CSV table of C-alpha atoms in Angstrom, one decimal:
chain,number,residue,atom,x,y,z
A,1,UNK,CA,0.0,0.0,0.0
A,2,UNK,CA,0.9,3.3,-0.7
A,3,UNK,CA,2.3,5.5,2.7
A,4,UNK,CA,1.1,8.6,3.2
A,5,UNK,CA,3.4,11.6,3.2
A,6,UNK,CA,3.9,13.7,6.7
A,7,UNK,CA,1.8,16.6,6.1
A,8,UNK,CA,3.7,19.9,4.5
A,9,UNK,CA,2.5,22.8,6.7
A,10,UNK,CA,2.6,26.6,5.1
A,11,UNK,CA,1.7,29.5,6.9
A,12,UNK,CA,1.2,32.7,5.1
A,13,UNK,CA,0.5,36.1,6.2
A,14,UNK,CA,-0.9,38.5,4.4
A,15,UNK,CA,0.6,42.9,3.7
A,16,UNK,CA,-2.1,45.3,5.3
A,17,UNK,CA,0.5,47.9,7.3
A,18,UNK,CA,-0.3,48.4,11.1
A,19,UNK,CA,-3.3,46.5,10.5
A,20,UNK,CA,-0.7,43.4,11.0
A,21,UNK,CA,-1.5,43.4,14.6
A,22,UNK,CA,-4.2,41.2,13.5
A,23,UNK,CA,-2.0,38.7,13.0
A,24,UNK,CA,0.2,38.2,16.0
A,25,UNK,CA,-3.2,38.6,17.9
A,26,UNK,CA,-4.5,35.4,16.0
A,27,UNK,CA,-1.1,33.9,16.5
A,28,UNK,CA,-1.7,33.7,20.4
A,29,UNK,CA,-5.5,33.1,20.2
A,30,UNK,CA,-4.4,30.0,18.0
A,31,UNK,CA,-1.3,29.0,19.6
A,32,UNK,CA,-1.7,30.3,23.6
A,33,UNK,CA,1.4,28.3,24.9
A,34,UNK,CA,3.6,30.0,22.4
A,35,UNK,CA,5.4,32.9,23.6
A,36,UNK,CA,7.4,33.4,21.1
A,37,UNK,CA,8.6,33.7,17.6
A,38,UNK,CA,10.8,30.2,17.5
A,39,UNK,CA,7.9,28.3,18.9
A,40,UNK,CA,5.4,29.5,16.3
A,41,UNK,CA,7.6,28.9,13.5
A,42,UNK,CA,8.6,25.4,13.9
A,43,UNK,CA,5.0,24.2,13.4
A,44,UNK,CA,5.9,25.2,9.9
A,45,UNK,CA,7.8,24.3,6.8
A,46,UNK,CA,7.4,27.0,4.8
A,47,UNK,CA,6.3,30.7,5.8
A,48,UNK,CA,5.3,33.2,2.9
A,49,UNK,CA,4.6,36.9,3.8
A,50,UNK,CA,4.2,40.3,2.4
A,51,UNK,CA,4.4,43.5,3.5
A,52,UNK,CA,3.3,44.1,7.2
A,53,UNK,CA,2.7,40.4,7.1
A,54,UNK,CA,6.7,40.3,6.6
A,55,UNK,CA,7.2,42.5,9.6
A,56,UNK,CA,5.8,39.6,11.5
A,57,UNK,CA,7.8,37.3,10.1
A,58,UNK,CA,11.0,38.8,10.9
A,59,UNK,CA,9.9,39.2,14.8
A,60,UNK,CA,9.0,35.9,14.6
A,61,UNK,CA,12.3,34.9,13.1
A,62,UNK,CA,14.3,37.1,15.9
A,63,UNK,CA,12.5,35.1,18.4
A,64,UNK,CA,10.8,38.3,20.0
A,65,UNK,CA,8.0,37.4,22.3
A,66,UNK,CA,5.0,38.1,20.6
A,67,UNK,CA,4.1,40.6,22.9
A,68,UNK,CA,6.4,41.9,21.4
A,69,UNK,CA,6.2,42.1,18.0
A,70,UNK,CA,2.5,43.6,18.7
A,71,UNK,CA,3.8,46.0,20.0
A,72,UNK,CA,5.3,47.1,17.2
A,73,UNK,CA,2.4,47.6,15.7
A,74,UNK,CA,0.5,49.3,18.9
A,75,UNK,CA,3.0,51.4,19.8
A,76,UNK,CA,2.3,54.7,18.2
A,77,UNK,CA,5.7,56.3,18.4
A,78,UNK,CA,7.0,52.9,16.7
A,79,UNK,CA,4.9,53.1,14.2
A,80,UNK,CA,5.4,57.0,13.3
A,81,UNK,CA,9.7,55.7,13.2
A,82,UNK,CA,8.1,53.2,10.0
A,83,UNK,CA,5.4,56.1,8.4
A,84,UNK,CA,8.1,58.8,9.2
A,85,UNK,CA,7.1,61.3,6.9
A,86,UNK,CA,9.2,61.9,3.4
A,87,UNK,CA,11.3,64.5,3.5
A,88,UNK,CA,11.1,65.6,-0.4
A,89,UNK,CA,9.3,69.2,0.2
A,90,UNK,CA,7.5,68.8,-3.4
A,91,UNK,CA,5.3,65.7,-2.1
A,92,UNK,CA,4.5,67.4,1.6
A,93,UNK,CA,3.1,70.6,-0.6
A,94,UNK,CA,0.4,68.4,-2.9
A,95,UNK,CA,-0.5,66.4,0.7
A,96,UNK,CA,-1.0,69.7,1.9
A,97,UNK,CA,-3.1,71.4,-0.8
A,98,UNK,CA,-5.3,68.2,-1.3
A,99,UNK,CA,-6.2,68.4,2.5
A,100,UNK,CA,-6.9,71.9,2.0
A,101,UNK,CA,-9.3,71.3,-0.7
A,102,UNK,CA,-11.6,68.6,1.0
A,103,UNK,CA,-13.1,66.0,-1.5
A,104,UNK,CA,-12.4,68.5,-4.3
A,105,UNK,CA,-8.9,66.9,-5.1
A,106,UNK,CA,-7.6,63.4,-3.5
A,107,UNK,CA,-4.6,63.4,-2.3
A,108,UNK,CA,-2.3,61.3,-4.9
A,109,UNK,CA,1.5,61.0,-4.2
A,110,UNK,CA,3.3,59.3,-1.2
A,111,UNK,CA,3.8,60.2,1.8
A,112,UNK,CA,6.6,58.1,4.1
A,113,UNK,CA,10.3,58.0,3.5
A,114,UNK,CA,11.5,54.8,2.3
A,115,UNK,CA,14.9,55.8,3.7
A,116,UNK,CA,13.7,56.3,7.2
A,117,UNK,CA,11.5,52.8,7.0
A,118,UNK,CA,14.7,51.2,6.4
A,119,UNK,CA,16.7,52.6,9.5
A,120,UNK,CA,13.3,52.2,11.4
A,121,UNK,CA,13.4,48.2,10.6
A,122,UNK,CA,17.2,48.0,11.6
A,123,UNK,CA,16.2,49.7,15.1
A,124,UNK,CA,13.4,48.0,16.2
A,125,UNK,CA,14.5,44.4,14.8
A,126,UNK,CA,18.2,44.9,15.3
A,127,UNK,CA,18.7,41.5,16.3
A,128,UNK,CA,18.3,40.6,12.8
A,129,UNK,CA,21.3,42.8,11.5
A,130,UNK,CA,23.6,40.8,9.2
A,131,UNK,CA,21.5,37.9,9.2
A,132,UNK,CA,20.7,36.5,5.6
A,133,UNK,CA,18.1,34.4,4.1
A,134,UNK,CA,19.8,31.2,3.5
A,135,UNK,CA,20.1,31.2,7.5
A,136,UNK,CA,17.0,31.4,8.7
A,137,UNK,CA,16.1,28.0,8.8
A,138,UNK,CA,19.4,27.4,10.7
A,139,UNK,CA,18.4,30.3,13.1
A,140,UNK,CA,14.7,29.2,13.9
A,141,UNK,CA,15.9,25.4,14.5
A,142,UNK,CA,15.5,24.1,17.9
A,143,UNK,CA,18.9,23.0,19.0
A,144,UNK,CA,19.5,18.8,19.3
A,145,UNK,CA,16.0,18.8,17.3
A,146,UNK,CA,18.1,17.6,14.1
A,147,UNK,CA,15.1,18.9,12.3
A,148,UNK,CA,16.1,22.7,10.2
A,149,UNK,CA,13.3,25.5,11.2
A,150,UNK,CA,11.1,26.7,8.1
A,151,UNK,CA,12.0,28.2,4.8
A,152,UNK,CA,10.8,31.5,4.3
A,153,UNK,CA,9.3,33.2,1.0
A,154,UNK,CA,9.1,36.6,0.3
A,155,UNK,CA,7.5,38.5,-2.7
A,156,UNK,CA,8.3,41.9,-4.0
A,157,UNK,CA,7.9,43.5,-7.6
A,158,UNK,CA,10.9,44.4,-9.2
A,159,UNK,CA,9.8,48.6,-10.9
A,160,UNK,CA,12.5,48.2,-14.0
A,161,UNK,CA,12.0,45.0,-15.0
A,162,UNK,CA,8.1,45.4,-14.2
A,163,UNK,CA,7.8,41.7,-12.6
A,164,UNK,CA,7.3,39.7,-9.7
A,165,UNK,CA,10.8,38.7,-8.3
A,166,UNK,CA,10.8,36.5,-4.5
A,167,UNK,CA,13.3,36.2,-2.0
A,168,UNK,CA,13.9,32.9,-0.7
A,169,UNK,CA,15.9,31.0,2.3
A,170,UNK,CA,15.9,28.0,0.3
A,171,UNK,CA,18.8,28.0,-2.0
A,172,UNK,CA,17.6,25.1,-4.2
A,173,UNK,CA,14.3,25.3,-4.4
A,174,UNK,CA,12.7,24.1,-7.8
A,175,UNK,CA,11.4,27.9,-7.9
A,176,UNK,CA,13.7,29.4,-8.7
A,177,UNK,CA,14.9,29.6,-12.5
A,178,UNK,CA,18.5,29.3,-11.8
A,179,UNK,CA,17.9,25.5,-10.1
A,180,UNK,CA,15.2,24.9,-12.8
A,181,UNK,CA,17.9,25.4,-15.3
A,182,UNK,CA,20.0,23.0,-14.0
A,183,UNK,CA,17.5,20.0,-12.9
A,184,UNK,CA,16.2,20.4,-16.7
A,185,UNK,CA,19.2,20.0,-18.3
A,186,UNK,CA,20.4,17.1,-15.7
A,187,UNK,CA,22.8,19.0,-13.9
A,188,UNK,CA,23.1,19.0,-10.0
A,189,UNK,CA,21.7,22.3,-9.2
A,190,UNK,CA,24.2,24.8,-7.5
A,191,UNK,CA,22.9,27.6,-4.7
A,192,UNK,CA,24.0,31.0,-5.8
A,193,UNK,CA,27.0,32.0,-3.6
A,194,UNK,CA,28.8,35.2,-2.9
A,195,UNK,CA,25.8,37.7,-3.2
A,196,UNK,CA,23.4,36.7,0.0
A,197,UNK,CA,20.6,38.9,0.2
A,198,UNK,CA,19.9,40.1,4.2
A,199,UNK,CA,16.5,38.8,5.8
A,200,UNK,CA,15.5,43.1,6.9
A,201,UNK,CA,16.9,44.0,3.3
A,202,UNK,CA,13.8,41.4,1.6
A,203,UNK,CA,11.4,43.2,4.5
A,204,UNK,CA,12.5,46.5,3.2
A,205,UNK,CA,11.7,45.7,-0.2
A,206,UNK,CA,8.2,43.8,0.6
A,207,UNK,CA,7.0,46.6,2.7
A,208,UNK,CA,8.0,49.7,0.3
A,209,UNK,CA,3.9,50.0,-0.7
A,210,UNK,CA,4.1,52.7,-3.7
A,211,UNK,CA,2.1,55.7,-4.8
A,212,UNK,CA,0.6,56.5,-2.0
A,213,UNK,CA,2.6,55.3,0.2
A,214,UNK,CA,6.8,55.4,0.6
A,215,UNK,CA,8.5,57.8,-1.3
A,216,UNK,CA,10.8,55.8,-3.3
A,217,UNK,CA,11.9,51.8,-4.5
A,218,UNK,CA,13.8,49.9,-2.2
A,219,UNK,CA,17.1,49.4,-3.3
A,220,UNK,CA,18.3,46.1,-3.0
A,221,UNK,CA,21.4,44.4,-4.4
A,222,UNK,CA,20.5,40.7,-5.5
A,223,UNK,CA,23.3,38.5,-6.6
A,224,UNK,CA,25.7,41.5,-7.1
A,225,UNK,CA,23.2,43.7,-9.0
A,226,UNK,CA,21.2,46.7,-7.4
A,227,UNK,CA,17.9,45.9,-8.1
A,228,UNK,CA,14.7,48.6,-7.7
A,229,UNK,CA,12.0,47.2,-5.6
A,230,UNK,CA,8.4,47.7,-4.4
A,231,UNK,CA,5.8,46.0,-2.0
A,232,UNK,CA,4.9,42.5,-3.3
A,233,UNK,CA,1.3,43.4,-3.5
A,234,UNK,CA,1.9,44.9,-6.4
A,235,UNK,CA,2.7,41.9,-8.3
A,236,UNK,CA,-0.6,40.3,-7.0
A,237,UNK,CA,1.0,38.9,-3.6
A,238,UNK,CA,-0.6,41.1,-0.9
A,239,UNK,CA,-1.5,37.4,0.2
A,240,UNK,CA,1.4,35.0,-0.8
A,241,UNK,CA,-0.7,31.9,0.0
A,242,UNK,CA,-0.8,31.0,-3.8
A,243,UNK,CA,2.9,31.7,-4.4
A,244,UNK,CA,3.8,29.6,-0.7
A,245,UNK,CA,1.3,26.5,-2.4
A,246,UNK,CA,2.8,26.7,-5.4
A,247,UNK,CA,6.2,26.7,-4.2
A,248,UNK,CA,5.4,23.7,-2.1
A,249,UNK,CA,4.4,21.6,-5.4
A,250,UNK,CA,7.7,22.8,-7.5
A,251,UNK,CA,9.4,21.3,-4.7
A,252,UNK,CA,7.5,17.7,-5.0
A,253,UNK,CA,5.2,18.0,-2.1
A,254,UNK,CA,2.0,16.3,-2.9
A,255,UNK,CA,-0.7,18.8,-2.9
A,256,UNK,CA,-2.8,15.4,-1.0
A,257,UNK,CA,-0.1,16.8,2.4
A,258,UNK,CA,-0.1,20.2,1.9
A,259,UNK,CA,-1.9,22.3,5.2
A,260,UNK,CA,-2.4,25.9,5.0
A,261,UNK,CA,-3.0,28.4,7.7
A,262,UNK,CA,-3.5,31.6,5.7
A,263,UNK,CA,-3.8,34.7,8.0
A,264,UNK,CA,-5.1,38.1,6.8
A,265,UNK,CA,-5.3,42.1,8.0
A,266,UNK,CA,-8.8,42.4,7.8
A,267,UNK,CA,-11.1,42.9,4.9
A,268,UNK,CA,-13.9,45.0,4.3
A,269,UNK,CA,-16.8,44.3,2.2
A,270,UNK,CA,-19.7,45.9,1.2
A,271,UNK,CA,-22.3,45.0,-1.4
A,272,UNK,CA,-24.0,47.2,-4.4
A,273,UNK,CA,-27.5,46.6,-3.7
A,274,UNK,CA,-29.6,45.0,-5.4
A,275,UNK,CA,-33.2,46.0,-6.7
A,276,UNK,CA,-35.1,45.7,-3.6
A,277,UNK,CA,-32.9,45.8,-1.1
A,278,UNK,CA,-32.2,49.1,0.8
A,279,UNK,CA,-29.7,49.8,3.8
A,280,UNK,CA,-29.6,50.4,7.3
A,281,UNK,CA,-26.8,52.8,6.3
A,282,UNK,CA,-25.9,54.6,3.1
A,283,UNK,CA,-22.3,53.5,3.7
A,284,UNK,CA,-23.1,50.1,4.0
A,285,UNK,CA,-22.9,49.6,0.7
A,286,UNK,CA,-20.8,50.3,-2.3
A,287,UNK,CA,-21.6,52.9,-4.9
A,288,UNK,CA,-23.2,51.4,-8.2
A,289,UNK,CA,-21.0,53.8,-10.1
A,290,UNK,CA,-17.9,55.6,-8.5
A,291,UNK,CA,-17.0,58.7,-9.4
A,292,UNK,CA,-14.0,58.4,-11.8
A,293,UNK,CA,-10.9,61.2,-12.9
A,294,UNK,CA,-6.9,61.1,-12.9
A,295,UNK,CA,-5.9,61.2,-9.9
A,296,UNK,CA,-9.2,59.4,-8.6
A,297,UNK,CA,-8.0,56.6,-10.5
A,298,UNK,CA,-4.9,56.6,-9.6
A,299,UNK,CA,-5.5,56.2,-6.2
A,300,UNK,CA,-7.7,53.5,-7.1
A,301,UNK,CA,-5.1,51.3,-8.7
A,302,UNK,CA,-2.5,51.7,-5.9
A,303,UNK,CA,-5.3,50.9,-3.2
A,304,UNK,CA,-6.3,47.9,-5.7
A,305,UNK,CA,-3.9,45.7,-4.5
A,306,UNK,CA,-4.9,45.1,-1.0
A,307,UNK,CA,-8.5,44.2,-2.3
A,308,UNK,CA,-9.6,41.4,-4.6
A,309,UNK,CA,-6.5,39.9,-5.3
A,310,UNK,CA,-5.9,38.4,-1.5
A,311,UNK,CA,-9.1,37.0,-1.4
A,312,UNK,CA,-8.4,35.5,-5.2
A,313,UNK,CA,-5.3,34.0,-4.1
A,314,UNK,CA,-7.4,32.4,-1.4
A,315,UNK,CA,-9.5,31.1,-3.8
A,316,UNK,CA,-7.4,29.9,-6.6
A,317,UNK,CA,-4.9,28.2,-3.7
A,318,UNK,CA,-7.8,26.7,-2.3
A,319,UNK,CA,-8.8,25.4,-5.2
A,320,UNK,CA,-5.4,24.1,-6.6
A,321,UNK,CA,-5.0,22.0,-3.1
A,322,UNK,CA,-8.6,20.7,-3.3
A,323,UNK,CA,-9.7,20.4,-7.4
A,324,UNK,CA,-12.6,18.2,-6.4
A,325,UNK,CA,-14.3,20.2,-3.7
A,326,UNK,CA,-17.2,21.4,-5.8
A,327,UNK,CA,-19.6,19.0,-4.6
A,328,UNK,CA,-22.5,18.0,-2.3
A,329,UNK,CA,-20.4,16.9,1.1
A,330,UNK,CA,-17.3,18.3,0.6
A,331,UNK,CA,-15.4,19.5,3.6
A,332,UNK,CA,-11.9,21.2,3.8
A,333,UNK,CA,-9.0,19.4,5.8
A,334,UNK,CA,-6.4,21.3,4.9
A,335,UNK,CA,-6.8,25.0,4.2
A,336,UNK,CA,-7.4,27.5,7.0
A,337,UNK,CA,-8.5,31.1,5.9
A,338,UNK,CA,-7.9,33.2,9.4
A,339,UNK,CA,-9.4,37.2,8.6
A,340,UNK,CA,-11.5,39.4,10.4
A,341,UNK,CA,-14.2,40.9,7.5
A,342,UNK,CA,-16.6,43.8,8.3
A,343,UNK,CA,-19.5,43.3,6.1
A,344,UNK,CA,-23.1,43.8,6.6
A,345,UNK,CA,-25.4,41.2,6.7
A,346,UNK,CA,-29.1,41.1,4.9
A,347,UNK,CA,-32.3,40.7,6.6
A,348,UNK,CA,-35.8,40.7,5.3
A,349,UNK,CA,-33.7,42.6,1.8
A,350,UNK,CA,-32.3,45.0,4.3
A,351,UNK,CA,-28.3,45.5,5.1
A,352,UNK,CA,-28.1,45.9,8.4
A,353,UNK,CA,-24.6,46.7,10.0
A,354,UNK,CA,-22.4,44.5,12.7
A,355,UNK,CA,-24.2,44.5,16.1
A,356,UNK,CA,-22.6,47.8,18.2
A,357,UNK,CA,-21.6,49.3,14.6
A,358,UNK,CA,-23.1,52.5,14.3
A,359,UNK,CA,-22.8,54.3,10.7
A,360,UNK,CA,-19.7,56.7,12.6
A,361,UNK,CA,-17.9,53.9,13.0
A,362,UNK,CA,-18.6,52.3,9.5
A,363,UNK,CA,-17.9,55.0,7.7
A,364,UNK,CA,-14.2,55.6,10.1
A,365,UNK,CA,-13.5,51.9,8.8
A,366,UNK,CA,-14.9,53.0,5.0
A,367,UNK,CA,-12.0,55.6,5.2
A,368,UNK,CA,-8.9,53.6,7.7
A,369,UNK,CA,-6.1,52.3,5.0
A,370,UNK,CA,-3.5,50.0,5.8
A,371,UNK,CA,-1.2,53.1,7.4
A,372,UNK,CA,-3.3,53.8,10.4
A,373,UNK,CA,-0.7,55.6,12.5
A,374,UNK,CA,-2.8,57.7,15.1
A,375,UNK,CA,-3.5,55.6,18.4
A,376,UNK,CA,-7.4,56.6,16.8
A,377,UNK,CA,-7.1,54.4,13.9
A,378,UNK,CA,-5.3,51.3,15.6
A,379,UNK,CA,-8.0,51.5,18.6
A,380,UNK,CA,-10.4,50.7,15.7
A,381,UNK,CA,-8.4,48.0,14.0
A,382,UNK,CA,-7.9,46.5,17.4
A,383,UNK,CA,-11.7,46.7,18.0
A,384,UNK,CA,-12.5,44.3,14.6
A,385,UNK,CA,-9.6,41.9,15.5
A,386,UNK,CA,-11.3,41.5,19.4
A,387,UNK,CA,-14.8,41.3,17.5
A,388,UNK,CA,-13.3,38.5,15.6
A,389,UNK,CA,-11.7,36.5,17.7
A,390,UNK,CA,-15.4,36.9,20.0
A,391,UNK,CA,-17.2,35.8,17.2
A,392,UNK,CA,-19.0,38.8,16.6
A,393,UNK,CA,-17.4,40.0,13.2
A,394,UNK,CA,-17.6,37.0,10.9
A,395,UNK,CA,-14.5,35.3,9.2
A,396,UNK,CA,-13.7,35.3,5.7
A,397,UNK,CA,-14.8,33.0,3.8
A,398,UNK,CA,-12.6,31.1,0.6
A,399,UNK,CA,-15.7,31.7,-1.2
A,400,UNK,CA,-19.2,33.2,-0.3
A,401,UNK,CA,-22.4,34.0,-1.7
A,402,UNK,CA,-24.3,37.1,-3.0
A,403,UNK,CA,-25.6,37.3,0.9
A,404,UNK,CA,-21.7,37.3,1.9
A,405,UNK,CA,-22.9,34.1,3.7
A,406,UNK,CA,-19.9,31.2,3.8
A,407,UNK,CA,-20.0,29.0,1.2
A,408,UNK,CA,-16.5,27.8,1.8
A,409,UNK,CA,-14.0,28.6,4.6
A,410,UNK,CA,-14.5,28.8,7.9
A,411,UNK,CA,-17.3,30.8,8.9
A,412,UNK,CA,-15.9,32.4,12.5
A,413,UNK,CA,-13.3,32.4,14.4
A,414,UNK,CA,-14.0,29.5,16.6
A,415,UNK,CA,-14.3,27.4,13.4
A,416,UNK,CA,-10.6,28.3,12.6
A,417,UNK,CA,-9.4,27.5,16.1
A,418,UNK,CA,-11.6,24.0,16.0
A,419,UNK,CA,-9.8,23.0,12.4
A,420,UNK,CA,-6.1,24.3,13.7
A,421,UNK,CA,-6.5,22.1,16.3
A,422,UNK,CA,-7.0,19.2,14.6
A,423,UNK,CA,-4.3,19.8,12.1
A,424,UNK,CA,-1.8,20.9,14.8
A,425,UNK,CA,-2.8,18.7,17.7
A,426,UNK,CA,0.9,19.1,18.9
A,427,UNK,CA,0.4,22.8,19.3
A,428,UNK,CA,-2.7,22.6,21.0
């Protein structure tokens, strides 16, 4: 008889700025006897993460205690050392004007200093100075274990080249061309040498969010070369979970051992109505036709990427681990969606918001974007994770319906905790 392989466990977490918080909160609601970053880790094989989501990862991987690395993110003076403002006068003026103006012109152009981000990352993770990819797995290993900790992934878009490039601790993994090359053509593949790229230098690069955002690229030298970088949302890996599955397969794990714990920032969702359905709130729902323009569009694009395409890459990893699941019965095993969504819900063709959501607060969430700095905004994103994790803000779903009702996924928060614990039963 055929053995089964040991299970393949990824965990993936997701770019959303400050709004991170969300998953180091998850991390000990999931996992309460792990304190800190080494023990979370080595449940794991593989860990993918963008953005903020990579800013966990690299507390994690400096085995801070994860009281710790929330802090980072609720610690307002930490965050304003990340979001410190750019210094090029030119881009403080339009901020300035468009403020001025109210709604009449939107504020296009960015507003952090890439620069600053970078010294801010080698302060508050210092521990991590020096320390390059390939050496992670050596770094997270439990000593006398004789088993290496996880290999990490890391996406980012390279601007000249206008593609998706990753950074990776594994030096001969099947993704990456240079090894393909070589197992193609029946040669032993070689890891690249000389050039190691730092662990805080692929952070840099993930978290440099563009337009809006930081300032400039993040300049980072791969295999001798400077390379120009931004945030690897904008190659469609705001959530890495498809690029961490896929990686998995090029390496020869089945898809059949493959468990996912995919863990987002939050998501926000609201409906265009449909004809006869009316609101609690105006703001509860989406406008059948936004008002478009330049620079309206423009913001649009850049904000783009921390919207459909993580729940997508939910999707389409879901479905690559599970091909058969559309039918009657079906139940997922191996693929754990963890995200806090505020959505309304529908009653009697009426959109009514959360219970204790009043359309203030709606509308404040409506207008909070993944740099929420002000001890304000965070109060609120710390309000949706707590709802959450209560069980009174749902979960989101892989895939729902035109009610936003589950349809696949986990429904709340308690059904993610009741399905980690049966895939990590070790952990529990």
């Amino acid at each position: 008889m055929p053995t089964m392989s040991a299970p393949y466990r990824i965990l993936s977490l997701d770019g959303g700025g400050s709004w991170a918080l969300i998953q180091v909160r998850c991390l000990q609601q999931l996992m309460p006897w792990a304190t800190t970053g080494h023990q979370v880790l080595r449940c794991f094989d593989l860990v993918a993460a963008n953005s903020g989501g990579s800013i966990v990862l690299a507390g994690l991987v400096a085995d801070m205690p994860l009281a710790d690395i929330l802090a980072l993110f609720e610690n307002e003076a930490v965050r304003r050392d990340i979001f410190a403002p750019t210094d090029k006068l030119g881009w403080r003026l339009e901020h300035a004007l468009a403020e001025a103006s109210g709604d009449w012109l939107p504020a296009v152009g960015p507003r952090y200093s890439t620069e600053r981000k970078l010294a801010a990352l080698r302060q508050h993770l210092g521990v991590l100075n020096g320390l390059c990819l390939h050496n992670v797995p050596d770094r997270v290993s439990q000593p006398g274990s004789g088993r290496p900790g996880p290999h990490v992934l890391i996406p980012a878009f390279d601007y000249n080249r206008q593609r998706s490039t990753f950074f990776r601790s594994d030096q001969l993994s099947r993704g990456d061309s240079a090894v393909l090359a070589d197992v193609l053509a029946s040669r032993p593949p070689a890891p690249a040498t000389g050039h190691p790229v730092e662990l805080l230098a692929a952070v840099h690069a993930s978290s440099t969010a563009p337009v809006n955002f930081f300032d400039a690229t993040a300049a980072v030298s791969i295999g001798g070369q400077d390379s120009y970088l931004w945030d690897g949302g904008v190659a469609g890996y705001n959530n890495p979970v498809l690029a961490a599955v896929t990686e998995a397969l090029s390496n020869g794990h089945p898809a059949a051992s493959i468990q996912v714990v995919s863990v987002g920032t939050g998501a926000k969702v609201f409906p265009v109505a449909q004809a006869g359905q009316t609101a609690e709130y105006d703001s509860l729902l989406t406008a059948a036709k936004a008002n478009e323009g330049f620079f309206r569009d423009v913001v649009k694009v850049a904000s783009a990427i921390v919207g459909a395409p993580p729940d997508s890459a939910s999707y389409v990893a879901f479905t690559t681990l599970n091909p058969n699941f559309a039918h009657a019965g079906f139940q997922s095993r191996n693929f754990i969606r963890a995200n806090p969504v505020v959505q309304p819900r529908l009653e009697n063709n009426t959109w009514h918001a959360p219970p204790s959501y009043d359309e203030t607060t709606i509308k404040a969430i409506c207008a909070l974007e993944l740099d929420a700095v002000t001890n304000e905004e965070v109060k609120l994103v710390q309000r949706i994770c707590e709802d959450w994790l209560a069980g009174r803000l749902p979960n989101q779903p892989v895939r729902a319906d035109a009610e936003l009702r589950c349809l696949v996924g986990q429904p709340l928060f308690a059904d993610v905790q009741r399905l980690f614990n049966e895939l990590f039963p070790f952990a529990s």
